[in-house]
Amino acid sequence: MRYPIPQRLRLPLFLIALVLTIVISLYMNSRPLRPYTIVGFEFAGDWSRAEIIVNAWRDASTVGVDYLANAGFSLSVDNAWIPCYATAISLACALATGALKGRRWWIILGFALAWAAWAAGIFDWIENAMLSQVLTTLTTDTAASIEAAPAIAAICAAIKFGLVGLGLLYALVGLVIWLGGRLART
């Protein structure tokens, strides 16, 4: 399958996606979560652990700091952040293939990881839907409509972080090879 973004647009779109990723990340992290992070909630894995985290957020909340609201805010903003970071990583992988000319399997891997970055985003959206279900269920006395929601969220989080990590590693290797080639020419 061919990569959908033309070569000439990759660097400018990467830079735009990277800036948006950083800006939205800073905004998303402007509201703290204590004593557990959102990543801890992502990996809760079952209702009892999720309930411990939600109760800890509720208990730690004070006047002016509502950690439950901050968790909901984080999930909402994350939905806007997903296409930015997924596209930035995808384009970073696609750009890194340029440093690996003549290494056919590395180039194939790079484009596979470029597509996988967008798949990571899809897993992140599924994870967020499940976490929203868990948060709503545990804060509003409603029955869970998806009993496996915490487990689904944890599985999606693991897949997401794995794909993102592989994409970032590939992009970093491409950057190091590109910089090495530039330094060797000077």
PDB file of C-alpha atoms in Angstrom:
ATOM      1  CA  MET A   1       0.000   0.000   0.000  1.00  0.00           C
ATOM      2  CA  ARG A   2       1.386   3.374  -0.992  1.00  0.00           C
ATOM      3  CA  TYR A   3       1.901   6.161   1.518  1.00  0.00           C
ATOM      4  CA  PRO A   4      -0.831   8.777   1.008  1.00  0.00           C
ATOM      5  CA  ILE A   5       1.171  11.967   1.606  1.00  0.00           C
ATOM      6  CA  PRO A   6       3.346  13.107  -1.314  1.00  0.00           C
ATOM      7  CA  GLN A   7       7.082  13.451  -0.678  1.00  0.00           C
ATOM      8  CA  ARG A   8       7.113  17.245  -1.167  1.00  0.00           C
ATOM      9  CA  LEU A   9       4.481  17.765   1.559  1.00  0.00           C
ATOM     10  CA  ARG A  10       5.964  15.452   4.185  1.00  0.00           C
ATOM     11  CA  LEU A  11       8.385  17.846   5.889  1.00  0.00           C
ATOM     12  CA  PRO A  12       6.027  20.855   6.103  1.00  0.00           C
ATOM     13  CA  LEU A  13       3.133  18.676   7.290  1.00  0.00           C
ATOM     14  CA  PHE A  14       5.438  16.952   9.793  1.00  0.00           C
ATOM     15  CA  LEU A  15       6.459  20.323  11.238  1.00  0.00           C
ATOM     16  CA  ILE A  16       2.819  21.430  11.518  1.00  0.00           C
ATOM     17  CA  ALA A  17       1.792  18.133  13.149  1.00  0.00           C
ATOM     18  CA  LEU A  18       4.779  18.297  15.520  1.00  0.00           C
ATOM     19  CA  VAL A  19       3.961  21.844  16.650  1.00  0.00           C
ATOM     20  CA  LEU A  20       0.295  20.919  17.156  1.00  0.00           C
ATOM     21  CA  THR A  21       1.343  17.804  19.076  1.00  0.00           C
ATOM     22  CA  ILE A  22       3.501  19.860  21.435  1.00  0.00           C
ATOM     23  CA  VAL A  23       0.957  22.665  21.922  1.00  0.00           C
ATOM     24  CA  ILE A  24      -1.974  20.319  22.579  1.00  0.00           C
ATOM     25  CA  SER A  25       0.189  18.168  24.863  1.00  0.00           C
ATOM     26  CA  LEU A  26       1.098  21.210  26.960  1.00  0.00           C
ATOM     27  CA  TYR A  27      -2.563  22.228  27.115  1.00  0.00           C
ATOM     28  CA  MET A  28      -3.681  18.712  28.023  1.00  0.00           C
ATOM     29  CA  ASN A  29      -1.090  18.487  30.799  1.00  0.00           C
ATOM     30  CA  SER A  30      -2.003  21.908  32.203  1.00  0.00           C
ATOM     31  CA  ARG A  31      -4.514  20.249  34.519  1.00  0.00           C
ATOM     32  CA  PRO A  32      -2.807  17.871  36.954  1.00  0.00           C
ATOM     33  CA  LEU A  33      -3.955  14.425  38.029  1.00  0.00           C
ATOM     34  CA  ARG A  34      -2.945  13.126  41.445  1.00  0.00           C
ATOM     35  CA  PRO A  35      -2.217  10.677  42.982  1.00  0.00           C
ATOM     36  CA  TYR A  36      -2.626   8.622  39.777  1.00  0.00           C
ATOM     37  CA  THR A  37      -1.825   9.699  36.228  1.00  0.00           C
ATOM     38  CA  ILE A  38      -4.058   9.136  33.228  1.00  0.00           C
ATOM     39  CA  VAL A  39      -1.621   6.422  32.088  1.00  0.00           C
ATOM     40  CA  GLY A  40      -2.231   4.561  35.346  1.00  0.00           C
ATOM     41  CA  PHE A  41      -5.953   4.772  34.598  1.00  0.00           C
ATOM     42  CA  GLU A  42      -5.365   3.528  31.036  1.00  0.00           C
ATOM     43  CA  PHE A  43      -3.697   0.404  32.423  1.00  0.00           C
ATOM     44  CA  ALA A  44      -6.138  -0.211  35.310  1.00  0.00           C
ATOM     45  CA  GLY A  45      -7.330  -3.328  33.478  1.00  0.00           C
ATOM     46  CA  ASP A  46     -10.319  -4.115  35.696  1.00  0.00           C
ATOM     47  CA  TRP A  47     -13.176  -2.368  37.465  1.00  0.00           C
ATOM     48  CA  SER A  48     -11.744  -2.702  40.978  1.00  0.00           C
ATOM     49  CA  ARG A  49      -8.428  -1.058  40.063  1.00  0.00           C
ATOM     50  CA  ALA A  50     -10.234   1.640  38.043  1.00  0.00           C
ATOM     51  CA  GLU A  51     -12.472   2.317  41.035  1.00  0.00           C
ATOM     52  CA  ILE A  52      -9.429   2.703  43.307  1.00  0.00           C
ATOM     53  CA  ILE A  53      -8.009   5.308  40.908  1.00  0.00           C
ATOM     54  CA  VAL A  54     -11.299   7.203  40.518  1.00  0.00           C
ATOM     55  CA  ASN A  55     -11.860   7.212  44.297  1.00  0.00           C
ATOM     56  CA  ALA A  56      -8.295   8.465  44.835  1.00  0.00           C
ATOM     57  CA  TRP A  57      -8.941  11.324  42.394  1.00  0.00           C
ATOM     58  CA  ARG A  58     -12.212  12.106  44.168  1.00  0.00           C
ATOM     59  CA  ASP A  59     -10.545  12.031  47.611  1.00  0.00           C
ATOM     60  CA  ALA A  60      -7.571  14.151  46.498  1.00  0.00           C
ATOM     61  CA  SER A  61      -9.767  16.835  44.942  1.00  0.00           C
ATOM     62  CA  THR A  62      -9.864  20.130  46.816  1.00  0.00           C
ATOM     63  CA  VAL A  63     -11.535  23.477  46.345  1.00  0.00           C
ATOM     64  CA  GLY A  64     -10.382  24.700  42.948  1.00  0.00           C
ATOM     65  CA  VAL A  65      -8.847  21.357  41.889  1.00  0.00           C
ATOM     66  CA  ASP A  66     -11.241  18.654  40.700  1.00  0.00           C
ATOM     67  CA  TYR A  67      -9.157  15.679  39.601  1.00  0.00           C
ATOM     68  CA  LEU A  68     -12.193  13.838  38.240  1.00  0.00           C
ATOM     69  CA  ALA A  69     -12.971  16.804  35.993  1.00  0.00           C
ATOM     70  CA  ASN A  70      -9.292  16.935  35.026  1.00  0.00           C
ATOM     71  CA  ALA A  71      -9.418  13.261  34.002  1.00  0.00           C
ATOM     72  CA  GLY A  72     -12.450  13.927  31.808  1.00  0.00           C
ATOM     73  CA  PHE A  73     -10.703  16.991  30.368  1.00  0.00           C
ATOM     74  CA  SER A  74      -7.607  14.906  29.603  1.00  0.00           C
ATOM     75  CA  LEU A  75      -9.656  12.291  27.752  1.00  0.00           C
ATOM     76  CA  SER A  76     -11.518  14.955  25.757  1.00  0.00           C
ATOM     77  CA  VAL A  77      -8.391  16.853  24.717  1.00  0.00           C
ATOM     78  CA  ASP A  78      -6.630  13.569  23.939  1.00  0.00           C
ATOM     79  CA  ASN A  79      -9.212  12.961  21.218  1.00  0.00           C
ATOM     80  CA  ALA A  80      -7.995  16.119  19.456  1.00  0.00           C
ATOM     81  CA  TRP A  81      -4.340  15.267  20.163  1.00  0.00           C
ATOM     82  CA  ILE A  82      -4.499  11.794  18.591  1.00  0.00           C
ATOM     83  CA  PRO A  83      -4.502  12.814  14.897  1.00  0.00           C
ATOM     84  CA  CYS A  84      -1.670  15.275  15.593  1.00  0.00           C
ATOM     85  CA  TYR A  85       0.747  12.872  17.297  1.00  0.00           C
ATOM     86  CA  ALA A  86      -0.199   9.966  15.012  1.00  0.00           C
ATOM     87  CA  THR A  87       0.436  12.073  11.911  1.00  0.00           C
ATOM     88  CA  ALA A  88       3.682  13.490  13.327  1.00  0.00           C
ATOM     89  CA  ILE A  89       5.015   9.987  14.038  1.00  0.00           C
ATOM     90  CA  SER A  90       3.751   8.660  10.714  1.00  0.00           C
ATOM     91  CA  LEU A  91       5.481  11.452   8.813  1.00  0.00           C
ATOM     92  CA  ALA A  92       8.646  11.073  10.908  1.00  0.00           C
ATOM     93  CA  CYS A  93       8.805   7.412   9.858  1.00  0.00           C
ATOM     94  CA  ALA A  94       8.137   8.289   6.214  1.00  0.00           C
ATOM     95  CA  LEU A  95      10.841  10.979   6.319  1.00  0.00           C
ATOM     96  CA  ALA A  96      13.284   8.573   7.982  1.00  0.00           C
ATOM     97  CA  THR A  97      12.998   6.190   5.026  1.00  0.00           C
ATOM     98  CA  GLY A  98      14.852   8.827   2.980  1.00  0.00           C
ATOM     99  CA  ALA A  99      17.941   8.305   5.142  1.00  0.00           C
ATOM    100  CA  LEU A 100      17.795   4.555   4.545  1.00  0.00           C
ATOM    101  CA  LYS A 101      18.056   4.508   0.746  1.00  0.00           C
ATOM    102  CA  GLY A 102      19.356   1.213  -0.564  1.00  0.00           C
ATOM    103  CA  ARG A 103      18.090  -0.685   2.471  1.00  0.00           C
ATOM    104  CA  ARG A 104      14.899  -2.135   1.009  1.00  0.00           C
ATOM    105  CA  TRP A 105      13.622  -3.958   4.100  1.00  0.00           C
ATOM    106  CA  TRP A 106      14.276  -0.953   6.335  1.00  0.00           C
ATOM    107  CA  ILE A 107      12.285   1.230   3.950  1.00  0.00           C
ATOM    108  CA  ILE A 108       9.402  -1.269   3.911  1.00  0.00           C
ATOM    109  CA  LEU A 109       9.522  -1.356   7.721  1.00  0.00           C
ATOM    110  CA  GLY A 110       9.480   2.447   7.836  1.00  0.00           C
ATOM    111  CA  PHE A 111       6.363   2.740   5.733  1.00  0.00           C
ATOM    112  CA  ALA A 112       4.698  -0.076   7.700  1.00  0.00           C
ATOM    113  CA  LEU A 113       5.435   1.839  10.908  1.00  0.00           C
ATOM    114  CA  ALA A 114       4.170   5.040   9.281  1.00  0.00           C
ATOM    115  CA  TRP A 115       0.804   3.330   8.756  1.00  0.00           C
ATOM    116  CA  ALA A 116       1.040   1.733  12.212  1.00  0.00           C
ATOM    117  CA  ALA A 117       1.245   5.193  13.800  1.00  0.00           C
ATOM    118  CA  TRP A 118      -2.254   5.911  12.492  1.00  0.00           C
ATOM    119  CA  ALA A 119      -3.387   2.501  13.730  1.00  0.00           C
ATOM    120  CA  ALA A 120      -2.041   3.515  17.154  1.00  0.00           C
ATOM    121  CA  GLY A 121      -4.325   6.525  16.986  1.00  0.00           C
ATOM    122  CA  ILE A 122      -7.322   4.291  16.307  1.00  0.00           C
ATOM    123  CA  PHE A 123      -6.416   2.136  19.318  1.00  0.00           C
ATOM    124  CA  ASP A 124      -6.117   5.350  21.359  1.00  0.00           C
ATOM    125  CA  TRP A 125      -9.639   6.431  20.336  1.00  0.00           C
ATOM    126  CA  ILE A 126     -11.031   3.020  21.323  1.00  0.00           C
ATOM    127  CA  GLU A 127      -9.140   3.253  24.614  1.00  0.00           C
ATOM    128  CA  ASN A 128     -10.579   6.735  25.270  1.00  0.00           C
ATOM    129  CA  ALA A 129     -14.118   5.537  24.562  1.00  0.00           C
ATOM    130  CA  MET A 130     -13.662   2.706  27.058  1.00  0.00           C
ATOM    131  CA  LEU A 131     -12.099   5.005  29.675  1.00  0.00           C
ATOM    132  CA  SER A 132     -14.939   7.495  29.264  1.00  0.00           C
ATOM    133  CA  GLN A 133     -17.365   4.616  29.841  1.00  0.00           C
ATOM    134  CA  VAL A 134     -15.461   3.629  33.002  1.00  0.00           C
ATOM    135  CA  LEU A 135     -15.260   7.200  34.313  1.00  0.00           C
ATOM    136  CA  THR A 136     -18.963   7.822  33.663  1.00  0.00           C
ATOM    137  CA  THR A 137     -19.976   4.524  35.261  1.00  0.00           C
ATOM    138  CA  LEU A 138     -17.905   5.117  38.398  1.00  0.00           C
ATOM    139  CA  THR A 139     -18.978   8.738  38.898  1.00  0.00           C
ATOM    140  CA  THR A 140     -22.700   8.666  38.069  1.00  0.00           C
ATOM    141  CA  ASP A 141     -24.048   5.388  39.497  1.00  0.00           C
ATOM    142  CA  THR A 142     -24.956   4.132  36.028  1.00  0.00           C
ATOM    143  CA  ALA A 143     -24.623   0.532  35.013  1.00  0.00           C
ATOM    144  CA  ALA A 144     -21.669  -0.344  32.834  1.00  0.00           C
ATOM    145  CA  SER A 145     -22.782  -0.963  29.276  1.00  0.00           C
ATOM    146  CA  ILE A 146     -19.460  -2.594  28.405  1.00  0.00           C
ATOM    147  CA  GLU A 147     -18.352  -4.926  31.181  1.00  0.00           C
ATOM    148  CA  ALA A 148     -14.887  -5.425  29.686  1.00  0.00           C
ATOM    149  CA  ALA A 149     -14.239  -1.672  29.226  1.00  0.00           C
ATOM    150  CA  PRO A 150     -11.228  -1.460  31.608  1.00  0.00           C
ATOM    151  CA  ALA A 151      -9.612  -4.536  30.041  1.00  0.00           C
ATOM    152  CA  ILE A 152     -10.251  -3.289  26.498  1.00  0.00           C
ATOM    153  CA  ALA A 153      -8.750   0.092  27.433  1.00  0.00           C
ATOM    154  CA  ALA A 154      -5.623  -1.556  28.877  1.00  0.00           C
ATOM    155  CA  ILE A 155      -5.137  -3.777  25.811  1.00  0.00           C
ATOM    156  CA  CYS A 156      -5.595  -0.823  23.460  1.00  0.00           C
ATOM    157  CA  ALA A 157      -3.168   1.256  25.554  1.00  0.00           C
ATOM    158  CA  ALA A 158      -0.522  -1.479  25.381  1.00  0.00           C
ATOM    159  CA  ILE A 159      -0.880  -1.803  21.608  1.00  0.00           C
ATOM    160  CA  LYS A 160      -0.871   1.995  21.185  1.00  0.00           C
ATOM    161  CA  PHE A 161       2.271   2.496  23.269  1.00  0.00           C
ATOM    162  CA  GLY A 162       4.001  -0.388  21.480  1.00  0.00           C
ATOM    163  CA  LEU A 163       3.267   1.001  18.022  1.00  0.00           C
ATOM    164  CA  VAL A 164       4.168   4.556  19.056  1.00  0.00           C
ATOM    165  CA  GLY A 165       7.416   3.351  20.631  1.00  0.00           C
ATOM    166  CA  LEU A 166       8.425   1.396  17.530  1.00  0.00           C
ATOM    167  CA  GLY A 167       7.603   4.365  15.293  1.00  0.00           C
ATOM    168  CA  LEU A 168       9.611   6.770  17.444  1.00  0.00           C
ATOM    169  CA  LEU A 169      12.545   4.350  17.572  1.00  0.00           C
ATOM    170  CA  TYR A 170      12.539   3.975  13.787  1.00  0.00           C
ATOM    171  CA  ALA A 171      12.354   7.753  13.301  1.00  0.00           C
ATOM    172  CA  LEU A 172      15.235   8.229  15.748  1.00  0.00           C
ATOM    173  CA  VAL A 173      17.386   5.660  13.921  1.00  0.00           C
ATOM    174  CA  GLY A 174      16.625   7.418  10.631  1.00  0.00           C
ATOM    175  CA  LEU A 175      17.561  10.777  12.156  1.00  0.00           C
ATOM    176  CA  VAL A 176      20.853   9.421  13.529  1.00  0.00           C
ATOM    177  CA  ILE A 177      21.759   7.885  10.155  1.00  0.00           C
ATOM    178  CA  TRP A 178      20.823  11.106   8.355  1.00  0.00           C
ATOM    179  CA  LEU A 179      22.888  13.224  10.774  1.00  0.00           C
ATOM    180  CA  GLY A 180      25.795  10.782  10.492  1.00  0.00           C
ATOM    181  CA  GLY A 181      25.724  11.116   6.712  1.00  0.00           C
ATOM    182  CA  ARG A 182      25.635  14.913   6.954  1.00  0.00           C
ATOM    183  CA  LEU A 183      28.546  15.002   9.397  1.00  0.00           C
ATOM    184  CA  ALA A 184      30.581  12.606   7.248  1.00  0.00           C
ATOM    185  CA  ARG A 185      30.220  14.971   4.279  1.00  0.00           C
ATOM    186  CA  THR A 186      31.551  17.987   6.183  1.00  0.00           C
TER     187      THR A 186
END
